[in-house]
DNA sequence: CAGGTCATGTAAAGCGTTACATGATTTT
DNA sequence: AAAATCATGTAACGCTTTACATGACCTG
């Protein structure tokens, strides 16, 4: 039995729904508070994708209005659970895409060597802001999976900051 | 004087052309051998973008056939150089986007705790392959900017591998 | 009662990859 | 003579963000 391949956004949605019944709005909040650092999703993707997943039989949505306010809560179907397990256990090449404008500027900084140190400082500041956000999340309680990704995110962000600090000191001295 | 904002792919192209006259093909080769780890670009973006940049007056293309083989070499115009300097010195929020499927799987691994260690191992292997590629590039000679980004890439990839190793040992013992 | 949050949704635009097509030149 | 590389390009498709619209409910 071949289960349908999950689209990028389909993967977060199905994963989040494995944690319990959720609305599209709920999913967006959860993503923004957790996976967004390594896997973002917008409303413009979430709502259409939920309907697509429902057509595929991986999720089922049911109206759960609170008063007059419309609300549709989705939950995984057995097929959805299977698709999640399938994806988690698949050995396909793991997607790994980075778009880092600070690194791109640094790469081209020989075109304006005087700006190099400013670029490194801006990168440091950006990463410091990210680290602060991660440290906030760190306070909350969470399962092992989320905790591990948070740990890794903090470790790598801290290392990037340390690297920027070291390079900044190097550049201050030598004016490369 | 307000210079036109560079699109994502426009940024790499203009940066690469600051290093000298290049064809679309050349740019693609350079990207694949350097920035692709933090800023990729495909032919489907590069060729149309070159024409768009030419319309904007940031680059100028001239036919430089080698024998019967057509070839268009592009170079930066003064406006293009200005746009590059402008971008390098701008203090706009630095784009930083990551899509890491290994981290996403790890995040959701409480849905299948037995798979967790396999996910960490797959992540480690992927990062080791990346590190091997970076180490190959490390041998070549290059300007300061490219060298710095390579250094950072190696540092962070190595740290990710170390983290995976440590977590793998933790999981072997405790079966989280 | 104003402002924030809950909740859903879409249209347009932009960004990007993949896959294909074509043909010349160079290397094995 | 085949295979690899040089070189250009596009069409189809998929993904994603942005910006907007609508309205209910809650909190100070």
mmCIF file of C-alpha atoms in Angstrom, chain A residues 3-24 26-28 30-31 35 39-41 45-60 74-89, chain B residues 101 104-105 107-112:
data_model
loop_
_atom_site.group_PDB
_atom_site.id
_atom_site.type_symbol
_atom_site.label_atom_id
_atom_site.label_comp_id
_atom_site.label_asym_id
_atom_site.label_seq_id
_atom_site.Cartn_x
_atom_site.Cartn_y
_atom_site.Cartn_z
ATOM 1 C CA UNK A 3 0.569 6.204 1.003
ATOM 2 C CA UNK A 4 0.440 9.670 -0.527
ATOM 3 C CA UNK A 5 3.616 11.737 -0.167
ATOM 4 C CA UNK A 6 3.209 14.704 2.163
ATOM 5 C CA UNK A 7 3.926 18.187 0.819
ATOM 6 C CA UNK A 8 6.279 20.364 2.894
ATOM 7 C CA UNK A 9 3.480 22.143 4.713
ATOM 8 C CA UNK A 10 1.525 18.887 4.895
ATOM 9 C CA UNK A 11 4.347 17.489 7.040
ATOM 10 C CA UNK A 12 4.062 20.118 9.780
ATOM 11 C CA UNK A 13 0.287 19.947 9.766
ATOM 12 C CA UNK A 14 0.117 16.188 10.109
ATOM 13 C CA UNK A 15 2.809 16.295 12.780
ATOM 14 C CA UNK A 16 0.965 18.928 14.764
ATOM 15 C CA UNK A 17 -2.320 17.060 14.479
ATOM 16 C CA UNK A 18 -0.611 13.968 15.897
ATOM 17 C CA UNK A 19 -0.431 15.962 19.141
ATOM 18 C CA UNK A 20 -4.217 16.318 19.233
ATOM 19 C CA UNK A 21 -7.262 17.899 17.620
ATOM 20 C CA UNK A 22 -6.458 21.384 16.340
ATOM 21 C CA UNK A 23 -7.865 24.234 14.226
ATOM 22 C CA UNK A 24 -5.897 25.863 11.419
ATOM 23 C CA UNK A 26 -4.062 26.610 16.463
ATOM 24 C CA UNK A 27 -1.583 25.035 14.065
ATOM 25 C CA UNK A 28 -0.336 28.433 12.978
ATOM 26 C CA UNK A 30 2.070 26.275 17.390
ATOM 27 C CA UNK A 31 4.327 26.624 14.355
ATOM 28 C CA UNK A 35 9.116 24.908 14.412
ATOM 29 C CA UNK A 39 10.174 24.997 9.276
ATOM 30 C CA UNK A 40 7.755 27.895 8.810
ATOM 31 C CA UNK A 41 4.155 27.914 7.532
ATOM 32 C CA UNK A 45 -0.576 27.492 3.029
ATOM 33 C CA UNK A 46 -2.262 26.008 6.087
ATOM 34 C CA UNK A 47 -5.931 26.484 5.213
ATOM 35 C CA UNK A 48 -5.756 25.235 1.619
ATOM 36 C CA UNK A 49 -3.495 22.378 2.683
ATOM 37 C CA UNK A 50 -5.940 21.266 5.388
ATOM 38 C CA UNK A 51 -8.655 20.950 2.764
ATOM 39 C CA UNK A 52 -6.311 19.062 0.460
ATOM 40 C CA UNK A 53 -5.370 16.672 3.255
ATOM 41 C CA UNK A 54 -9.029 16.132 4.013
ATOM 42 C CA UNK A 55 -9.720 15.250 0.374
ATOM 43 C CA UNK A 56 -6.873 12.757 0.575
ATOM 44 C CA UNK A 57 -8.452 11.278 3.683
ATOM 45 C CA UNK A 58 -5.497 12.013 5.957
ATOM 46 C CA UNK A 59 -7.357 14.407 8.249
ATOM 47 C CA UNK A 60 -10.993 14.944 9.192
ATOM 48 C CA UNK A 74 -9.126 18.760 12.503
ATOM 49 C CA UNK A 75 -7.830 15.395 13.643
ATOM 50 C CA UNK A 76 -5.734 12.687 12.029
ATOM 51 C CA UNK A 77 -7.455 9.722 10.440
ATOM 52 C CA UNK A 78 -5.802 6.278 10.588
ATOM 53 C CA UNK A 79 -4.521 6.980 7.060
ATOM 54 C CA UNK A 80 -3.056 10.238 8.350
ATOM 55 C CA UNK A 81 -1.302 8.453 11.191
ATOM 56 C CA UNK A 82 0.069 5.974 8.674
ATOM 57 C CA UNK A 83 1.327 8.809 6.450
ATOM 58 C CA UNK A 84 3.084 10.397 9.425
ATOM 59 C CA UNK A 85 4.757 7.126 10.459
ATOM 60 C CA UNK A 86 5.668 6.553 6.868
ATOM 61 C CA UNK A 87 7.353 9.901 6.547
ATOM 62 C CA UNK A 88 9.114 9.659 9.913
ATOM 63 C CA UNK A 89 10.573 6.277 9.014
ATOM 64 C CA UNK B 101 13.655 18.121 7.545
ATOM 65 C CA UNK B 104 11.257 18.572 11.816
ATOM 66 C CA UNK B 105 11.307 14.790 12.143
ATOM 67 C CA UNK B 107 10.516 17.572 16.641
ATOM 68 C CA UNK B 108 7.710 15.104 15.948
ATOM 69 C CA UNK B 109 9.602 12.029 17.086
ATOM 70 C CA UNK B 110 7.493 11.614 20.214
ATOM 71 C CA UNK B 111 4.893 10.139 17.859
ATOM 72 C CA UNK B 112 7.328 7.237 17.312
#
